[in-house]
Short mmCIF file of C-alpha atoms in Angstrom, two decimals:
data_model
loop_
_atom_site.label_atom_id
_atom_site.label_comp_id
_atom_site.label_asym_id
_atom_site.label_seq_id
_atom_site.Cartn_x
_atom_site.Cartn_y
_atom_site.Cartn_z
CA UNK O 141 0.00 0.00 0.00
CA UNK O 142 1.21 3.49 -0.87
CA UNK O 143 0.89 6.28 1.67
CA UNK O 144 0.18 9.95 1.04
CA UNK O 145 -0.09 12.99 3.25
CA UNK O 146 -2.73 15.71 2.75
CA UNK O 147 -1.53 19.16 3.80
CA UNK O 148 -3.26 22.50 4.15
CA UNK O 149 -1.68 25.49 2.41
CA UNK O 150 -1.65 27.67 5.51
CA UNK O 151 1.28 30.08 5.70
CA UNK O 152 4.15 29.87 6.05
CA UNK O 153 4.34 27.90 2.82
CA UNK O 154 7.78 26.64 3.76
CA UNK O 155 6.21 24.73 6.64
CA UNK O 156 4.10 22.85 4.09
CA UNK O 157 7.24 22.09 2.08
CA UNK O 158 9.03 20.98 5.24
CA UNK O 159 6.23 18.57 6.16
CA UNK O 160 6.31 17.08 2.65
CA UNK O 161 10.06 16.59 2.87
CA UNK O 162 9.68 14.90 6.26
CA UNK O 163 6.91 12.72 4.89
CA UNK O 164 9.15 11.50 2.07
CA UNK O 165 11.92 10.71 4.54
CA UNK O 166 9.47 8.42 6.36
CA UNK O 167 8.44 6.64 3.14
CA UNK O 168 5.34 8.55 2.02
CA UNK O 169 5.01 8.62 -1.78
CA UNK O 170 2.43 11.39 -2.30
CA UNK O 171 2.02 14.94 -0.99
CA UNK O 172 -1.48 16.29 -1.53
CA UNK O 173 -2.82 19.73 -0.60
CA UNK O 174 -6.15 21.48 -0.40
CA UNK O 175 -6.94 23.76 -3.36
CA UNK O 176 -9.06 26.69 -2.21
CA UNK O 177 -7.52 29.95 -3.35
CA UNK O 178 -9.22 32.31 -0.88
CA UNK O 179 -8.91 30.18 2.23
CA UNK O 180 -5.30 29.15 1.69
CA UNK O 181 -2.23 29.90 -0.40
CA UNK O 182 -1.80 28.83 -4.02
CA UNK O 183 -0.95 25.10 -4.20
CA UNK O 184 0.86 24.99 -7.54
CA UNK O 185 3.50 27.42 -6.31
CA UNK O 186 4.03 25.17 -3.30
CA UNK O 187 4.15 22.06 -5.49
CA UNK O 188 7.14 23.41 -7.39
CA UNK O 189 9.04 23.79 -4.14
CA UNK O 190 8.02 20.36 -2.84
CA UNK O 191 9.15 18.75 -6.08
CA UNK O 192 12.43 20.64 -5.96
CA UNK O 193 13.09 19.63 -2.34
CA UNK O 194 12.16 15.95 -2.66
CA UNK O 195 13.44 13.07 -4.75
CA UNK O 196 10.48 10.94 -5.82
CA UNK O 197 7.44 12.50 -4.17
CA UNK O 198 4.34 12.87 -6.34
CA UNK O 199 2.21 15.98 -5.74
CA UNK O 200 -1.35 16.99 -6.51
CA UNK O 201 -4.52 18.67 -5.24
CA UNK O 202 -7.08 16.91 -3.09
CA UNK O 203 -8.98 18.23 -4.82
CA UNK O 204 -9.16 20.86 -7.54
CA UNK O 205 -12.30 21.66 -9.53
CA UNK O 206 -13.28 22.78 -13.05
CA UNK O 207 -14.83 26.09 -11.94
CA UNK O 208 -12.12 28.31 -10.45
CA UNK O 209 -9.49 27.97 -13.19
CA UNK O 210 -9.77 27.73 -16.92
CA UNK O 211 -9.22 24.07 -17.81
CA UNK O 212 -6.35 24.92 -20.14
CA UNK O 213 -4.60 26.78 -17.32
CA UNK O 214 -4.91 23.77 -15.02
CA UNK O 215 -3.50 21.51 -17.73
CA UNK O 216 -0.62 23.92 -18.35
CA UNK O 217 0.27 23.97 -14.66
CA UNK O 218 0.57 20.20 -14.54
CA UNK O 219 2.39 19.88 -17.86
CA UNK O 220 4.91 22.53 -16.77
CA UNK O 221 5.61 20.78 -13.46
CA UNK O 222 6.03 17.48 -15.30
CA UNK O 223 8.45 19.08 -17.75
CA UNK O 224 10.51 20.57 -14.92
CA UNK O 225 10.53 17.64 -12.50
CA UNK O 226 9.56 14.54 -14.43
CA UNK O 227 6.11 13.00 -14.31
CA UNK O 228 5.53 13.44 -10.58
CA UNK O 229 2.05 14.97 -10.54
CA UNK O 230 -1.50 13.67 -10.21
CA UNK O 231 -4.70 15.67 -10.67
CA UNK O 232 -7.28 15.01 -7.99
CA UNK O 233 -10.51 16.65 -9.10
CA UNK O 234 -14.14 16.90 -8.05
CA UNK O 235 -17.22 19.06 -8.58
CA UNK O 236 -16.00 21.74 -6.17
CA UNK O 237 -16.63 22.63 -2.55
CA UNK O 238 -14.95 25.41 -0.56
CA UNK O 239 -13.18 27.00 -3.54
CA UNK O 240 -16.49 27.69 -5.29
CA UNK O 241 -18.84 28.10 -2.34
CA UNK O 242 -16.75 30.84 -0.70
CA UNK O 243 -17.24 33.00 -3.80
CA UNK O 244 -20.98 32.19 -3.82
CA UNK O 245 -20.60 29.70 -6.63
CA UNK O 246 -21.87 26.15 -6.84
CA UNK O 247 -20.31 22.79 -7.66
CA UNK O 248 -20.25 22.05 -11.39
CA UNK O 249 -22.46 19.44 -13.00
CA UNK O 250 -21.15 15.96 -13.63
CA UNK O 251 -21.36 16.68 -17.36
CA UNK O 252 -19.00 19.62 -16.90
CA UNK O 253 -16.69 17.55 -14.72
CA UNK O 254 -16.52 14.83 -17.38
CA UNK O 255 -15.71 17.36 -20.09
CA UNK O 256 -13.05 19.06 -17.99
CA UNK O 257 -11.28 15.77 -17.32
CA UNK O 258 -10.97 15.10 -21.04
CA UNK O 259 -9.50 18.57 -21.70
CA UNK O 260 -7.13 18.70 -18.70
CA UNK O 261 -5.79 15.18 -19.11
CA UNK O 262 -5.61 15.39 -22.89
CA UNK O 263 -3.66 18.65 -22.96
CA UNK O 264 -1.38 17.62 -20.10
CA UNK O 265 -0.61 14.37 -21.93
CA UNK O 266 0.44 16.21 -25.09
CA UNK O 267 -2.74 15.49 -27.05
CA UNK O 268 -4.90 17.76 -29.17
CA UNK O 269 -8.30 18.48 -27.60
CA UNK O 270 -11.49 20.24 -28.63
CA UNK O 271 -12.22 23.20 -26.38
CA UNK O 272 -14.72 26.01 -26.94
CA UNK O 273 -14.90 25.27 -30.65
CA UNK O 274 -11.14 25.11 -31.18
CA UNK O 275 -8.64 22.31 -31.40
CA UNK O 276 -5.83 23.06 -28.99
CA UNK O 277 -2.56 21.53 -27.83
CA UNK O 278 0.62 22.59 -26.04
CA UNK O 279 3.37 22.96 -28.65
CA UNK O 280 6.03 22.98 -25.91
CA UNK O 281 4.98 19.88 -23.96
CA UNK O 282 6.96 16.68 -24.49
CA UNK O 283 6.42 13.45 -22.63
CA UNK O 284 4.11 14.75 -19.89
CA UNK O 285 1.86 12.10 -18.33
CA UNK O 286 -0.93 13.15 -15.97
CA UNK O 287 -3.27 10.68 -14.24
CA UNK O 288 -6.63 12.13 -13.16
CA UNK O 289 -8.23 10.80 -9.98
CA UNK O 290 -11.84 11.73 -9.27
CA UNK O 291 -13.24 12.35 -5.78
CA UNK O 292 -16.79 11.05 -5.50
CA UNK O 293 -19.52 9.95 -3.08
CA UNK O 294 -22.86 9.78 -4.90
CA UNK O 295 -24.01 7.06 -7.33
CA UNK O 296 -23.70 9.12 -10.51
CA UNK O 297 -20.30 10.54 -9.55
CA UNK O 298 -19.05 7.05 -8.74
CA UNK O 299 -20.28 5.87 -12.13
CA UNK O 300 -18.45 8.72 -13.87
CA UNK O 301 -15.30 7.77 -11.98
CA UNK O 302 -15.46 4.21 -13.19
CA UNK O 303 -16.10 5.33 -16.75
CA UNK O 304 -13.31 7.89 -17.20
CA UNK O 305 -10.94 8.25 -14.23
CA UNK O 306 -7.46 6.86 -13.71
CA UNK O 307 -8.06 6.80 -9.96
CA UNK O 308 -10.79 7.11 -7.37
CA UNK O 309 -10.51 9.25 -4.23
CA UNK O 310 -12.84 8.41 -1.34
CA UNK O 311 -12.57 10.96 1.44
CA UNK O 312 -13.40 8.76 4.42
CA UNK O 313 -12.10 5.45 5.79
CA UNK O 314 -15.27 3.63 6.82
CA UNK O 315 -14.78 0.02 5.60
CA UNK O 316 -18.43 -0.61 4.77
CA UNK O 317 -18.79 2.61 2.76
CA UNK O 318 -15.42 1.96 1.13
CA UNK O 319 -16.51 -1.49 0.01
CA UNK O 320 -19.78 -0.15 -1.43
CA UNK O 321 -18.05 2.75 -3.22
CA UNK O 322 -15.27 0.65 -4.75
CA UNK O 323 -17.83 -1.85 -6.00
CA UNK O 324 -19.81 0.94 -7.68
CA UNK O 325 -16.70 2.32 -9.38
CA UNK O 326 -15.53 -1.06 -10.58
CA UNK O 327 -18.99 -2.01 -11.81
CA UNK O 328 -19.17 1.19 -13.88
CA UNK O 329 -15.70 0.54 -15.27
CA UNK O 330 -16.65 -2.96 -16.36
CA UNK O 331 -19.88 -1.71 -17.95
CA UNK O 332 -17.82 0.85 -19.89
CA UNK O 333 -15.50 -1.85 -21.20
CA UNK O 334 -12.59 -0.83 -18.98
CA UNK O 335 -10.45 -3.01 -16.74
CA UNK O 336 -11.72 -2.25 -13.21
CA UNK O 337 -8.31 -3.14 -11.78
CA UNK O 338 -6.72 -0.32 -13.80
CA UNK O 339 -8.32 2.32 -11.52
CA UNK O 340 -6.16 3.26 -8.55
CA UNK O 341 -8.13 3.38 -5.30
CA UNK O 342 -7.19 6.06 -2.77
CA UNK O 343 -8.83 6.41 0.63
CA UNK O 344 -8.13 9.74 2.35
CA UNK O 345 -8.94 10.51 5.98
CA UNK O 346 -7.40 12.03 9.10
CA UNK O 347 -5.12 9.79 11.13
CA UNK O 348 -4.34 10.53 14.77
CA UNK O 349 -2.03 8.14 16.59
CA UNK O 350 -2.81 7.86 20.32
CA UNK O 351 -1.32 6.13 23.35
CA UNK O 352 -4.31 3.82 23.67
CA UNK O 353 -5.90 5.65 26.60
CA UNK O 354 -9.45 6.99 26.75
CA UNK O 355 -8.04 10.49 27.11
CA UNK O 356 -5.95 10.04 23.99
CA UNK O 357 -8.97 8.79 22.06
CA UNK O 358 -11.06 11.77 23.17
CA UNK O 359 -8.28 14.14 22.13
CA UNK O 360 -7.98 12.51 18.72
CA UNK O 361 -11.72 12.65 18.13
CA UNK O 362 -11.88 16.35 18.94
CA UNK O 363 -8.92 17.08 16.69
CA UNK O 364 -10.52 15.22 13.76
CA UNK O 365 -14.20 16.13 14.18
CA UNK O 366 -13.85 18.79 11.48
CA UNK O 367 -13.58 15.99 8.92
CA UNK O 368 -17.13 14.82 9.53
CA UNK O 369 -18.30 18.36 8.82
CA UNK O 370 -16.35 18.50 5.56
CA UNK O 371 -17.73 15.18 4.37
CA UNK O 372 -21.17 16.38 5.46
CA UNK O 373 -21.04 19.16 2.86
CA UNK O 374 -20.87 16.60 0.08
CA UNK O 375 -23.42 14.31 1.70
CA UNK O 376 -25.84 17.23 2.00
CA UNK O 377 -25.56 17.71 -1.76
CA UNK O 378 -26.40 14.05 -2.32
CA UNK O 379 -29.43 14.21 -0.02
CA UNK O 380 -30.59 17.41 -1.70
CA UNK O 381 -30.32 15.72 -5.09
CA UNK O 382 -31.71 12.28 -4.29
CA UNK O 383 -33.76 12.86 -1.12
CA UNK O 384 -33.47 11.19 2.27
CA UNK O 385 -33.86 7.82 0.56
CA UNK O 386 -30.71 8.44 -1.49
CA UNK O 387 -29.13 5.38 -3.04
CA UNK O 388 -26.14 5.56 -0.71
CA UNK O 389 -25.42 3.68 2.51
CA UNK O 390 -27.32 5.01 5.51
CA UNK O 391 -23.99 5.00 7.32
CA UNK O 392 -23.02 7.86 5.02
CA UNK O 393 -26.21 9.88 4.87
CA UNK O 394 -28.01 9.58 8.22
CA UNK O 395 -25.54 11.47 10.42
CA UNK O 396 -26.13 14.87 8.77
CA UNK O 397 -29.70 15.09 10.15
CA UNK O 398 -28.49 17.55 12.80
CA UNK O 399 -26.39 19.62 10.42
CA UNK O 400 -27.20 23.36 10.55
CA UNK O 401 -25.09 25.21 8.03
CA UNK O 402 -21.32 25.41 7.79
CA UNK O 403 -18.67 28.09 8.27
CA UNK O 404 -16.04 27.87 5.54
CA UNK O 405 -13.78 30.21 7.51
CA UNK O 406 -13.14 27.17 9.74
CA UNK O 407 -13.02 24.67 6.87
CA UNK O 408 -10.60 21.83 7.49
CA UNK O 409 -9.58 23.10 10.92
CA UNK O 410 -9.57 21.39 14.29
CA UNK O 411 -12.01 23.10 16.63
CA UNK O 412 -14.51 23.99 13.90
CA UNK O 413 -17.61 24.90 15.93
CA UNK O 414 -19.96 23.98 13.07
CA UNK O 415 -19.17 20.29 13.36
CA UNK O 416 -20.77 19.63 16.75
CA UNK O 417 -23.43 17.57 14.98
CA UNK O 418 -20.83 14.91 14.12
CA UNK O 419 -21.02 12.09 16.71
CA UNK O 420 -18.03 10.15 18.01
CA UNK O 421 -19.25 7.02 16.23
CA UNK O 422 -18.92 8.73 12.85
CA UNK O 423 -15.44 10.02 13.65
CA UNK O 424 -14.36 6.51 14.64
CA UNK O 425 -15.65 5.13 11.34
CA UNK O 426 -14.49 7.90 9.03
CA UNK O 427 -11.04 8.46 10.57
CA UNK O 428 -8.15 6.39 11.91
CA UNK O 429 -7.79 7.24 15.60
CA UNK O 430 -5.97 5.01 18.02
CA UNK O 431 -2.61 3.40 18.81
CA UNK O 432 -0.37 2.08 16.01
CA UNK O 433 -1.78 -1.45 16.18
CA UNK O 434 -5.33 -0.14 15.68
CA UNK O 435 -4.18 1.94 12.72
CA UNK O 436 -2.54 -1.12 11.16
CA UNK O 437 -5.67 -3.22 11.67
CA UNK O 438 -7.87 -0.70 9.83
CA UNK O 439 -5.33 -0.22 7.05
CA UNK O 440 -5.08 -3.95 6.44
CA UNK O 441 -8.88 -4.12 6.26
CA UNK O 442 -8.89 -1.32 3.69
CA UNK O 443 -6.17 -3.02 1.67
CA UNK O 444 -8.22 -6.22 1.56
CA UNK O 445 -11.05 -4.15 0.06
CA UNK O 446 -8.76 -3.03 -2.77
CA UNK O 447 -7.34 0.25 -1.48
CA UNK O 448 -4.01 1.08 -3.15
CA UNK O 449 -3.18 4.25 -1.23
CA UNK O 450 -4.09 5.69 2.14
CA UNK O 451 -3.66 9.48 2.23
CA UNK O 452 -3.79 10.86 5.75
CA UNK O 453 -5.07 14.35 6.44
CA UNK O 454 -2.64 16.17 8.71
CA UNK O 455 -4.90 18.93 10.04
CA UNK O 456 -4.48 18.59 13.79
CA UNK O 457 -2.09 19.32 16.66
CA UNK O 458 0.15 16.26 16.17
CA UNK O 459 1.53 16.69 12.66
CA UNK O 460 5.15 15.73 13.28
CA UNK O 461 4.27 13.02 15.78
CA UNK O 462 1.83 11.43 13.34
CA UNK O 463 4.37 11.38 10.51
CA UNK O 464 6.94 9.81 12.83
CA UNK O 465 4.52 7.19 14.16
CA UNK O 466 3.46 6.22 10.66
CA UNK O 467 7.01 6.11 9.34
CA UNK O 468 8.45 4.16 12.24
CA UNK O 469 5.58 1.92 13.37
CA UNK O 470 2.51 1.88 11.12
CA UNK O 471 3.85 1.74 7.58
CA UNK O 472 6.53 -0.89 8.28
CA UNK O 473 3.84 -3.12 9.82
CA UNK O 474 1.53 -2.71 6.83
CA UNK O 475 4.22 -3.11 4.17
CA UNK O 476 6.38 -5.86 5.65
CA UNK O 477 9.77 -6.39 4.07
CA UNK O 478 10.69 -9.64 2.37
CA UNK O 479 13.45 -11.75 3.87
CA UNK O 480 16.91 -11.27 2.39
CA UNK O 481 17.62 -14.97 2.72
CA UNK O 482 15.15 -17.83 2.83
#
C-alpha cells in the first residue's frame, strides 16, 4: 500500500514544504494539498518547491475543480511541473466545494466535470483536444503524463469515476462505505468496457495516533471532528439531489440530520464549531484514531477491500508526531519487508 499525506496550504508555505520533505523521509510517496484559493495559499507554487526539495514525491490537489481555473490553465500547470521535475504529478478533481462556495458559486455538473477531465488530461498528456470550438494543444509539452483521480460519493459521480478516471478518491475510511463505493466504481468501469483493476483506489482521511488511553482517544476525536463536517457538505448535496432515501449507505447519509449550516472560515480546521453535529461514532468510522496497532488493523482491512493508497489528512495538533509514528511503526507493519535470505 502506498501512503500519502494531505496538507493545508496555511502560511508559512515553507512549513508545508518541510512537512512534505519529512513525509518522504518516512516513506510517504504522495504529498497532496487542499486547493481553495481564498482560504489558503496557491498550491501549484508550493508544489514546485516540494518537487524541488524531494526526490520521488508525487504531488497533486485533493482536490481541484473545473470552476475556479480555466481548464487549459490547469493543464498547463501540470504539464509545466512534469516538464521541470519529471512525471511526478497527479490531478485530484471533483465538482468543487470550498473554492467555489466561498465566492458564492456552486459545484459544477457531472457533465461539466466529465468534459473538464478530457480537456485537462488530454492537454497535459500532449494530445490535441477540442475546447470552446477550437482544437488546442501545447506545442512545448513533451512526454508529460498526468493521471486524473476523481473524488466522488454519490451514485452518478461514482459511475463517472469508473467510466473515465485513472483513480478514485474516497474521502473517508469507513470500511463498509469503502466497500460499497469501490464496488460501484468497478462495476461502472466494467460496464464501460474498462479493466476495473486499472483504476487506482485512494482512501483519504485524518489519522491521529494515540497512546491507547481513553483520554488520547477523546483528544484525537476532537482534533478530527472537522472531517465529519467537511464530508457532510458533500453528503448534504447528495441528499438534496436524491432525497433522504438516497441510493447511498445510511452510514453515510443519516448522520447529517443535525447539520445546521457550515462556516467555511473554519473549513478543514480542528475546533470547527460547526461540526458539533458529528457524533463520536462517525469520527471513529471515518477516521483512523488510536494506537499504532489499531491503525494497522484498519489499514489492512482497507487493503483487503482493494485500497491502493491511504492518504492521511494532517490537520491537527500532532503533525510531526503522526508522521513519525506512521514512518516508524505503522507503515513498516503494513508493508512488511521480504526476507533477504530464505
